[in-house]
Amino acid sequence: MMYGYRSDLVLPKFGGGYITYDVYNKYFRENCKRIIGRKLSPHALRHTHTAMLVKSGFSLETVSRRSGHVNSVVTKSVYMHVTDKMRKQDRDRLLQVRII
């Protein structure tokens, strides 16, 4: 319990309840700049999370649903840089396969 109230929210506003996106965005950017030396947006976390799911081998359909994209075509187009890298890794792995 913090400041005399309980909340299940990760970042509640003072006194409870939700903070606005603008307040969170400002807080996030300023603290990233202060702590790691560069400004990042909360959207960068979404992008990183999605890219990590794709790279980890989750299907594009699963990643698409989790990201709230309309379909996997959107996911694929936004995260093509990750899927291109995966294709190269797949080609390299396939070259290592020996039948005999």
PDB file of C-alpha atoms in Angstrom:
ATOM      1  CA  MET A   1       0.000   0.000   0.000  1.00  0.00           C
ATOM      2  CA  MET A   2       1.344   3.373  -1.031  1.00  0.00           C
ATOM      3  CA  TYR A   3       0.129   6.792   0.101  1.00  0.00           C
ATOM      4  CA  GLY A   4      -2.663   5.205   2.116  1.00  0.00           C
ATOM      5  CA  TYR A   5      -4.604   3.547  -0.716  1.00  0.00           C
ATOM      6  CA  ARG A   6      -4.517   0.206  -2.469  1.00  0.00           C
ATOM      7  CA  SER A   7      -4.529  -0.312  -6.195  1.00  0.00           C
ATOM      8  CA  ASP A   8      -4.079  -3.192  -8.603  1.00  0.00           C
ATOM      9  CA  LEU A   9      -2.871  -0.714 -11.225  1.00  0.00           C
ATOM     10  CA  VAL A  10       0.833  -0.638 -12.069  1.00  0.00           C
ATOM     11  CA  LEU A  11       0.958   3.155 -12.248  1.00  0.00           C
ATOM     12  CA  PRO A  12      -2.084   4.608 -10.519  1.00  0.00           C
ATOM     13  CA  LYS A  13      -2.542   8.343 -10.261  1.00  0.00           C
ATOM     14  CA  PHE A  14      -2.280   9.902  -6.821  1.00  0.00           C
ATOM     15  CA  GLY A  15      -5.387   8.874  -4.906  1.00  0.00           C
ATOM     16  CA  GLY A  16      -6.063   5.893  -7.193  1.00  0.00           C
ATOM     17  CA  GLY A  17      -7.518   5.503 -10.643  1.00  0.00           C
ATOM     18  CA  TYR A  18      -5.941   5.538 -14.065  1.00  0.00           C
ATOM     19  CA  ILE A  19      -3.398   8.077 -15.216  1.00  0.00           C
ATOM     20  CA  THR A  20      -3.853   9.528 -18.687  1.00  0.00           C
ATOM     21  CA  TYR A  21      -1.726   8.319 -21.564  1.00  0.00           C
ATOM     22  CA  ASP A  22      -0.183  11.788 -21.906  1.00  0.00           C
ATOM     23  CA  VAL A  23       0.971  11.755 -18.278  1.00  0.00           C
ATOM     24  CA  TYR A  24       2.353   8.227 -18.616  1.00  0.00           C
ATOM     25  CA  ASN A  25       4.061   9.081 -21.921  1.00  0.00           C
ATOM     26  CA  LYS A  26       5.745  12.152 -20.388  1.00  0.00           C
ATOM     27  CA  TYR A  27       6.807  10.195 -17.289  1.00  0.00           C
ATOM     28  CA  PHE A  28       8.133   7.303 -19.387  1.00  0.00           C
ATOM     29  CA  ARG A  29      10.080   9.510 -21.822  1.00  0.00           C
ATOM     30  CA  GLU A  30      11.641  11.659 -19.109  1.00  0.00           C
ATOM     31  CA  ASN A  31      12.704   8.700 -16.996  1.00  0.00           C
ATOM     32  CA  CYS A  32      14.131   6.804 -19.970  1.00  0.00           C
ATOM     33  CA  LYS A  33      16.162   9.897 -20.845  1.00  0.00           C
ATOM     34  CA  ARG A  34      17.356  10.247 -17.252  1.00  0.00           C
ATOM     35  CA  ILE A  35      18.121   6.538 -16.689  1.00  0.00           C
ATOM     36  CA  ILE A  36      19.351   5.227 -20.045  1.00  0.00           C
ATOM     37  CA  GLY A  37      20.239   8.470 -21.788  1.00  0.00           C
ATOM     38  CA  ARG A  38      17.655   8.417 -24.561  1.00  0.00           C
ATOM     39  CA  LYS A  39      13.991   9.144 -24.922  1.00  0.00           C
ATOM     40  CA  LEU A  40      11.784   6.176 -25.689  1.00  0.00           C
ATOM     41  CA  SER A  41       8.037   6.079 -26.059  1.00  0.00           C
ATOM     42  CA  PRO A  42       5.693   3.543 -24.508  1.00  0.00           C
ATOM     43  CA  HIS A  43       5.007   2.427 -28.080  1.00  0.00           C
ATOM     44  CA  ALA A  44       8.656   1.329 -28.275  1.00  0.00           C
ATOM     45  CA  LEU A  45       7.833  -1.288 -25.613  1.00  0.00           C
ATOM     46  CA  ARG A  46       4.979  -2.605 -27.744  1.00  0.00           C
ATOM     47  CA  HIS A  47       7.258  -2.781 -30.773  1.00  0.00           C
ATOM     48  CA  THR A  48      10.003  -4.540 -28.801  1.00  0.00           C
ATOM     49  CA  HIS A  49       7.567  -7.032 -27.274  1.00  0.00           C
ATOM     50  CA  THR A  50       6.069  -7.897 -30.660  1.00  0.00           C
ATOM     51  CA  ALA A  51       9.475  -8.210 -32.322  1.00  0.00           C
ATOM     52  CA  MET A  52      10.618 -10.536 -29.519  1.00  0.00           C
ATOM     53  CA  LEU A  53       7.539 -12.736 -29.982  1.00  0.00           C
ATOM     54  CA  VAL A  54       8.172 -12.997 -33.731  1.00  0.00           C
ATOM     55  CA  LYS A  55      11.857 -13.739 -33.188  1.00  0.00           C
ATOM     56  CA  SER A  56      10.978 -16.354 -30.549  1.00  0.00           C
ATOM     57  CA  GLY A  57       9.066 -18.298 -33.169  1.00  0.00           C
ATOM     58  CA  PHE A  58       5.464 -17.482 -32.308  1.00  0.00           C
ATOM     59  CA  SER A  59       3.253 -17.663 -35.377  1.00  0.00           C
ATOM     60  CA  LEU A  60       2.414 -14.380 -37.050  1.00  0.00           C
ATOM     61  CA  GLU A  61      -1.263 -15.111 -36.403  1.00  0.00           C
ATOM     62  CA  THR A  62      -0.627 -15.399 -32.655  1.00  0.00           C
ATOM     63  CA  VAL A  63       1.502 -12.254 -32.591  1.00  0.00           C
ATOM     64  CA  SER A  64      -1.105 -10.450 -34.674  1.00  0.00           C
ATOM     65  CA  ARG A  65      -3.896 -11.305 -32.239  1.00  0.00           C
ATOM     66  CA  ARG A  66      -1.774 -10.300 -29.246  1.00  0.00           C
ATOM     67  CA  SER A  67      -0.832  -7.005 -30.909  1.00  0.00           C
ATOM     68  CA  GLY A  68      -4.420  -6.223 -31.809  1.00  0.00           C
ATOM     69  CA  HIS A  69      -3.668  -6.072 -35.517  1.00  0.00           C
ATOM     70  CA  VAL A  70      -6.550  -6.715 -37.892  1.00  0.00           C
ATOM     71  CA  ASN A  71      -4.671  -9.591 -39.525  1.00  0.00           C
ATOM     72  CA  SER A  72      -1.196 -11.089 -39.867  1.00  0.00           C
ATOM     73  CA  VAL A  73      -0.522  -9.086 -43.044  1.00  0.00           C
ATOM     74  CA  VAL A  74      -0.327  -5.933 -40.921  1.00  0.00           C
ATOM     75  CA  THR A  75       2.006  -7.638 -38.447  1.00  0.00           C
ATOM     76  CA  LYS A  76       4.212  -8.979 -41.208  1.00  0.00           C
ATOM     77  CA  SER A  77       4.521  -5.603 -42.926  1.00  0.00           C
ATOM     78  CA  VAL A  78       5.341  -3.753 -39.695  1.00  0.00           C
ATOM     79  CA  TYR A  79       7.840  -6.347 -38.468  1.00  0.00           C
ATOM     80  CA  MET A  80       9.323  -7.373 -41.833  1.00  0.00           C
ATOM     81  CA  HIS A  81      12.854  -6.597 -40.616  1.00  0.00           C
ATOM     82  CA  VAL A  82      12.484  -9.332 -38.002  1.00  0.00           C
ATOM     83  CA  THR A  83      10.926 -11.856 -40.365  1.00  0.00           C
ATOM     84  CA  ASP A  84      13.648 -11.205 -42.986  1.00  0.00           C
ATOM     85  CA  LYS A  85      16.299 -11.947 -40.377  1.00  0.00           C
ATOM     86  CA  MET A  86      14.429 -15.118 -39.406  1.00  0.00           C
ATOM     87  CA  ARG A  87      14.305 -16.227 -43.050  1.00  0.00           C
ATOM     88  CA  LYS A  88      18.072 -15.826 -43.317  1.00  0.00           C
ATOM     89  CA  GLN A  89      18.561 -17.828 -40.107  1.00  0.00           C
ATOM     90  CA  ASP A  90      16.241 -20.533 -41.475  1.00  0.00           C
ATOM     91  CA  ARG A  91      18.227 -20.686 -44.740  1.00  0.00           C
ATOM     92  CA  ASP A  92      21.481 -20.973 -42.789  1.00  0.00           C
ATOM     93  CA  ARG A  93      20.028 -23.760 -40.639  1.00  0.00           C
ATOM     94  CA  LEU A  94      18.686 -25.605 -43.688  1.00  0.00           C
ATOM     95  CA  LEU A  95      22.140 -25.548 -45.268  1.00  0.00           C
ATOM     96  CA  GLN A  96      23.412 -27.425 -42.212  1.00  0.00           C
ATOM     97  CA  VAL A  97      20.943 -30.302 -42.699  1.00  0.00           C
ATOM     98  CA  ARG A  98      22.607 -33.434 -44.101  1.00  0.00           C
ATOM     99  CA  ILE A  99      20.613 -36.365 -45.393  1.00  0.00           C
ATOM    100  CA  ILE A 100      23.537 -38.737 -45.526  1.00  0.00           C
TER     101      ILE A 100
END
